[in-house]
PDB file of C-alpha atoms and ligand atoms in Angstrom:
ATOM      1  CA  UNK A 109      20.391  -4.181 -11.614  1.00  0.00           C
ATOM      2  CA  UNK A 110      21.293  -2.143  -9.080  1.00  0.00           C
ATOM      3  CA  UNK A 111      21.015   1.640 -10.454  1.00  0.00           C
ATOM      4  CA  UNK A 112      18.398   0.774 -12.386  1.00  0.00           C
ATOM      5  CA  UNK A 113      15.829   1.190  -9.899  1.00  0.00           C
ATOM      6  CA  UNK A 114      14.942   0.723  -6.124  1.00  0.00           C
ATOM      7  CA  UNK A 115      14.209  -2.756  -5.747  1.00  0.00           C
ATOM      8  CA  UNK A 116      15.011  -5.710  -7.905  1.00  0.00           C
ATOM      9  CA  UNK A 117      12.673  -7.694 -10.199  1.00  0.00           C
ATOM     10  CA  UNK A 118      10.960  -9.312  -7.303  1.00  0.00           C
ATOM     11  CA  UNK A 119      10.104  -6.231  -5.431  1.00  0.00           C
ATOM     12  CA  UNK A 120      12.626  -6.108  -3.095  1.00  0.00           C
ATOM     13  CA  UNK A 121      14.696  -3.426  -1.968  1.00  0.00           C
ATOM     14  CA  UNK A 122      18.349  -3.425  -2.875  1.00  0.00           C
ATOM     15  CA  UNK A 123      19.380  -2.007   0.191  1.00  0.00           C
ATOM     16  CA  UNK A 124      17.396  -3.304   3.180  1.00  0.00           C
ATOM     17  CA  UNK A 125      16.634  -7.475   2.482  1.00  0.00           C
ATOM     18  CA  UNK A 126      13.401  -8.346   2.712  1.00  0.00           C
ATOM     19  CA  UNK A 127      11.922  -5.335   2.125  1.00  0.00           C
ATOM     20  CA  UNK A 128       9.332  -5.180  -0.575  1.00  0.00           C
ATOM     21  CA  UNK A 129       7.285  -2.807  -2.402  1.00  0.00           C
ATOM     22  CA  UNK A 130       4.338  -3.654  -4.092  1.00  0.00           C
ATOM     23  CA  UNK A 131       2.741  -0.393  -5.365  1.00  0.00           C
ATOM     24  CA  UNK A 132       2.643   2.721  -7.440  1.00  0.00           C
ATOM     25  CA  UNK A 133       6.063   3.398  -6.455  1.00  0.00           C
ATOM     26  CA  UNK A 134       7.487   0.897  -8.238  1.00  0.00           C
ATOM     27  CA  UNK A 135       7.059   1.983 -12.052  1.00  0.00           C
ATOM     28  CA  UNK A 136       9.866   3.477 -13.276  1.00  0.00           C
ATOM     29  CA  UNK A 137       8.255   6.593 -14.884  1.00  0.00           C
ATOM     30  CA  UNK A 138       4.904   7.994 -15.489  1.00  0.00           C
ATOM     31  CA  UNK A 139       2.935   5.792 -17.375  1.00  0.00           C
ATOM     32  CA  UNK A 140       1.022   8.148 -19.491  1.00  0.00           C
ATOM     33  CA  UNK A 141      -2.593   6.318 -18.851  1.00  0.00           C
ATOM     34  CA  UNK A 142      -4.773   5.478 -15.818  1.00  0.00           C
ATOM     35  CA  UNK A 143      -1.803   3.013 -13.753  1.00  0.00           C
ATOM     36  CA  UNK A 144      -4.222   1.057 -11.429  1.00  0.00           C
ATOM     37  CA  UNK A 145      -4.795  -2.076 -13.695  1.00  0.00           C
ATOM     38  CA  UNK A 146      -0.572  -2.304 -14.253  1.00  0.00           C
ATOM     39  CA  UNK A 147      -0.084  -1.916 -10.384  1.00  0.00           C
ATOM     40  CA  UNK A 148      -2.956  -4.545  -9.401  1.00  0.00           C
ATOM     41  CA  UNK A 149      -0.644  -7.222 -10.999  1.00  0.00           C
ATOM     42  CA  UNK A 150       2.702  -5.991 -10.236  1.00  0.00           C
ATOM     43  CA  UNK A 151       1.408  -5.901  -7.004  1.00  0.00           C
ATOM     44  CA  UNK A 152      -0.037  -9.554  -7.258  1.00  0.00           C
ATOM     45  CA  UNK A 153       3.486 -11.036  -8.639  1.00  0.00           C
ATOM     46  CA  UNK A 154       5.489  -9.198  -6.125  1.00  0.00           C
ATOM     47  CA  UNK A 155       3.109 -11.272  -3.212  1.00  0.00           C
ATOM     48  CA  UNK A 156       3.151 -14.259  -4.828  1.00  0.00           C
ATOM     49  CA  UNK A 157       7.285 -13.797  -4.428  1.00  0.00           C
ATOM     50  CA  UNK A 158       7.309 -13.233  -1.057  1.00  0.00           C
ATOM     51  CA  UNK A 159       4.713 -16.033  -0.646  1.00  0.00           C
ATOM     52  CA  UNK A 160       6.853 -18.750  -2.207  1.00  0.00           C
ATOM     53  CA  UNK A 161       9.706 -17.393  -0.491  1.00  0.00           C
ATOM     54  CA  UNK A 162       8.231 -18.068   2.746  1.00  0.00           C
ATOM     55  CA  UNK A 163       6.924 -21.717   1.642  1.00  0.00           C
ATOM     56  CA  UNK A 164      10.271 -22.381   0.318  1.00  0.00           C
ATOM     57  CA  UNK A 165      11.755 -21.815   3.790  1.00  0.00           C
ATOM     58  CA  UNK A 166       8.909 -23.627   5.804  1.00  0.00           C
ATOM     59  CA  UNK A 167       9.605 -26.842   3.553  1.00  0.00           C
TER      60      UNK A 167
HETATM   61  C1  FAD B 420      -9.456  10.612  -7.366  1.00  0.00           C
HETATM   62  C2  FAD B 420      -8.610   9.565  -8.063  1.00  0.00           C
HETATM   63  C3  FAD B 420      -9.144   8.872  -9.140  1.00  0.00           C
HETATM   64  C4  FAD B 420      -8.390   7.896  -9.774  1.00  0.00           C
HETATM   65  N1  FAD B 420      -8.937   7.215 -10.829  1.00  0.00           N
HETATM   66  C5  FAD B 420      -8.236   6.244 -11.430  1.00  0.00           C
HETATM   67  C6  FAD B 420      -8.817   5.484 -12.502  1.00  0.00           C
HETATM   68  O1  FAD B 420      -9.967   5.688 -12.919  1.00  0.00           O
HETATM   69  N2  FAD B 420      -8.062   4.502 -13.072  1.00  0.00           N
HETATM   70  C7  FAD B 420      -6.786   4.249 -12.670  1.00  0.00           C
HETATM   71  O2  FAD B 420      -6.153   3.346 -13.219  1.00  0.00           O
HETATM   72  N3  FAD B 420      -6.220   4.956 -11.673  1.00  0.00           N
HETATM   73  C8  FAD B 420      -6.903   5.943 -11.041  1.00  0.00           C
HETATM   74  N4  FAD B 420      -6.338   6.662 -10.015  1.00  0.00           N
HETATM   75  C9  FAD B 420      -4.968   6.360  -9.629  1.00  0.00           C
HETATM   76  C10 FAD B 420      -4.951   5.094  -8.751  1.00  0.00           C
HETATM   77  O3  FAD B 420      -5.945   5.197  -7.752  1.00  0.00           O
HETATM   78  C11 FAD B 420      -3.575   4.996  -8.080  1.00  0.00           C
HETATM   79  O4  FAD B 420      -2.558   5.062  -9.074  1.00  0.00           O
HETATM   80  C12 FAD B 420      -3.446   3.677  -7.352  1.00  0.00           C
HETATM   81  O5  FAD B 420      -4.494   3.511  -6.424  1.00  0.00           O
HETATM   82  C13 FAD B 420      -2.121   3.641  -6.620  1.00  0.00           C
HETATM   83  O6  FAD B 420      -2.089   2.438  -5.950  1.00  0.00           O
HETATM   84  P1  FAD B 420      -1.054   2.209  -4.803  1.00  0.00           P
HETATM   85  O7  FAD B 420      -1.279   0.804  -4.316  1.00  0.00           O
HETATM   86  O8  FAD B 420       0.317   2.560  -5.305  1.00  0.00           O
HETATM   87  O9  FAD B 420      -1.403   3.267  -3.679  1.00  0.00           O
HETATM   88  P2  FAD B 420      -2.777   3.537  -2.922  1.00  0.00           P
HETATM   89  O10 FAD B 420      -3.930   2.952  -3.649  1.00  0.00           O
HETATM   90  O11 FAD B 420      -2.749   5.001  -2.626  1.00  0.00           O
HETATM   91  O12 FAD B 420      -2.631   2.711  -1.603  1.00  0.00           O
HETATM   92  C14 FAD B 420      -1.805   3.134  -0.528  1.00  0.00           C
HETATM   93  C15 FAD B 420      -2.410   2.547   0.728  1.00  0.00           C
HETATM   94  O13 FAD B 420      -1.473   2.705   1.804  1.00  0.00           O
HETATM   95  C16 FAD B 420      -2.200   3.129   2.921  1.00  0.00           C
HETATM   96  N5  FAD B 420      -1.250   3.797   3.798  1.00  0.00           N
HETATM   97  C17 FAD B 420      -0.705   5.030   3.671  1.00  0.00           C
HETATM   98  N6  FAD B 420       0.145   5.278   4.670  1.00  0.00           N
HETATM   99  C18 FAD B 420       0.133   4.187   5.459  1.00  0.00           C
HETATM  100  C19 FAD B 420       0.811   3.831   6.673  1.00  0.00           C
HETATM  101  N7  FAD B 420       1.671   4.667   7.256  1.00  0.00           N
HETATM  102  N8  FAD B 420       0.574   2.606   7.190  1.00  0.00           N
HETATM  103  C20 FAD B 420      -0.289   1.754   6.594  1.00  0.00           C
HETATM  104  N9  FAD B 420      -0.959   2.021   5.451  1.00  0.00           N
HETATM  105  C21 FAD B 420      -0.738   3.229   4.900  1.00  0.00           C
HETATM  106  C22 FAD B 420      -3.279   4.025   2.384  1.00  0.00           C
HETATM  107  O14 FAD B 420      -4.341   4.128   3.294  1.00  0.00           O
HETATM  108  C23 FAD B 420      -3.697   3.265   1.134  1.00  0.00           C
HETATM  109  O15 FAD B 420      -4.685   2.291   1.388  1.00  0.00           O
HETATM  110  C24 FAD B 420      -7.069   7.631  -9.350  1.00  0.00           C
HETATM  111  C25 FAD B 420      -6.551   8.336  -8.250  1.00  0.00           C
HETATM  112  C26 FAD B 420      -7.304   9.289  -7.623  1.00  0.00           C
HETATM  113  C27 FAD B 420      -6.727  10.023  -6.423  1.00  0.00           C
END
């Protein structure tokens, strides 16, 4: 929701479409432990979106 963060639960901005963000920047706080193994997946979904996007418009 818009407010609630930066991007939406795709990874995409709210404010410029079809612009994504697929790192560190996208937790919403400090997680408290070593982040690399949450932002390798987040990361990983957030791609996959954008991939099927694009295959979704090709077909
Ligand atoms: C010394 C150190 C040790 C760490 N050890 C651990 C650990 O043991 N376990 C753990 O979970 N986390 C660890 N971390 C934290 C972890 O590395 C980061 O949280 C994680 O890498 C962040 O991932 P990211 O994709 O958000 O950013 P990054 O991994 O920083 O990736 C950003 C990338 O963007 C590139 N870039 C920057 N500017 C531009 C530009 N203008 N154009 C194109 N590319 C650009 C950079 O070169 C870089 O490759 C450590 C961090 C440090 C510094």
């Amino acid at each position: 929701m818009v407010g609630d963060g930066a991007v939406d639960a795709h990874g995409e901005s709210w404010d410029a479409e079809r612009l994504y963000v697929c790192n560190g920047s996208v937790l919403p706080t400090a997680v408290g432990v070593n982040p690399m193994i949450t932002i390798q997946p987040v990361a990983y979904c957030v791609a996959n979106g954008i991939a099927d996007s694009i295959s979704d418009k090709t077909t």
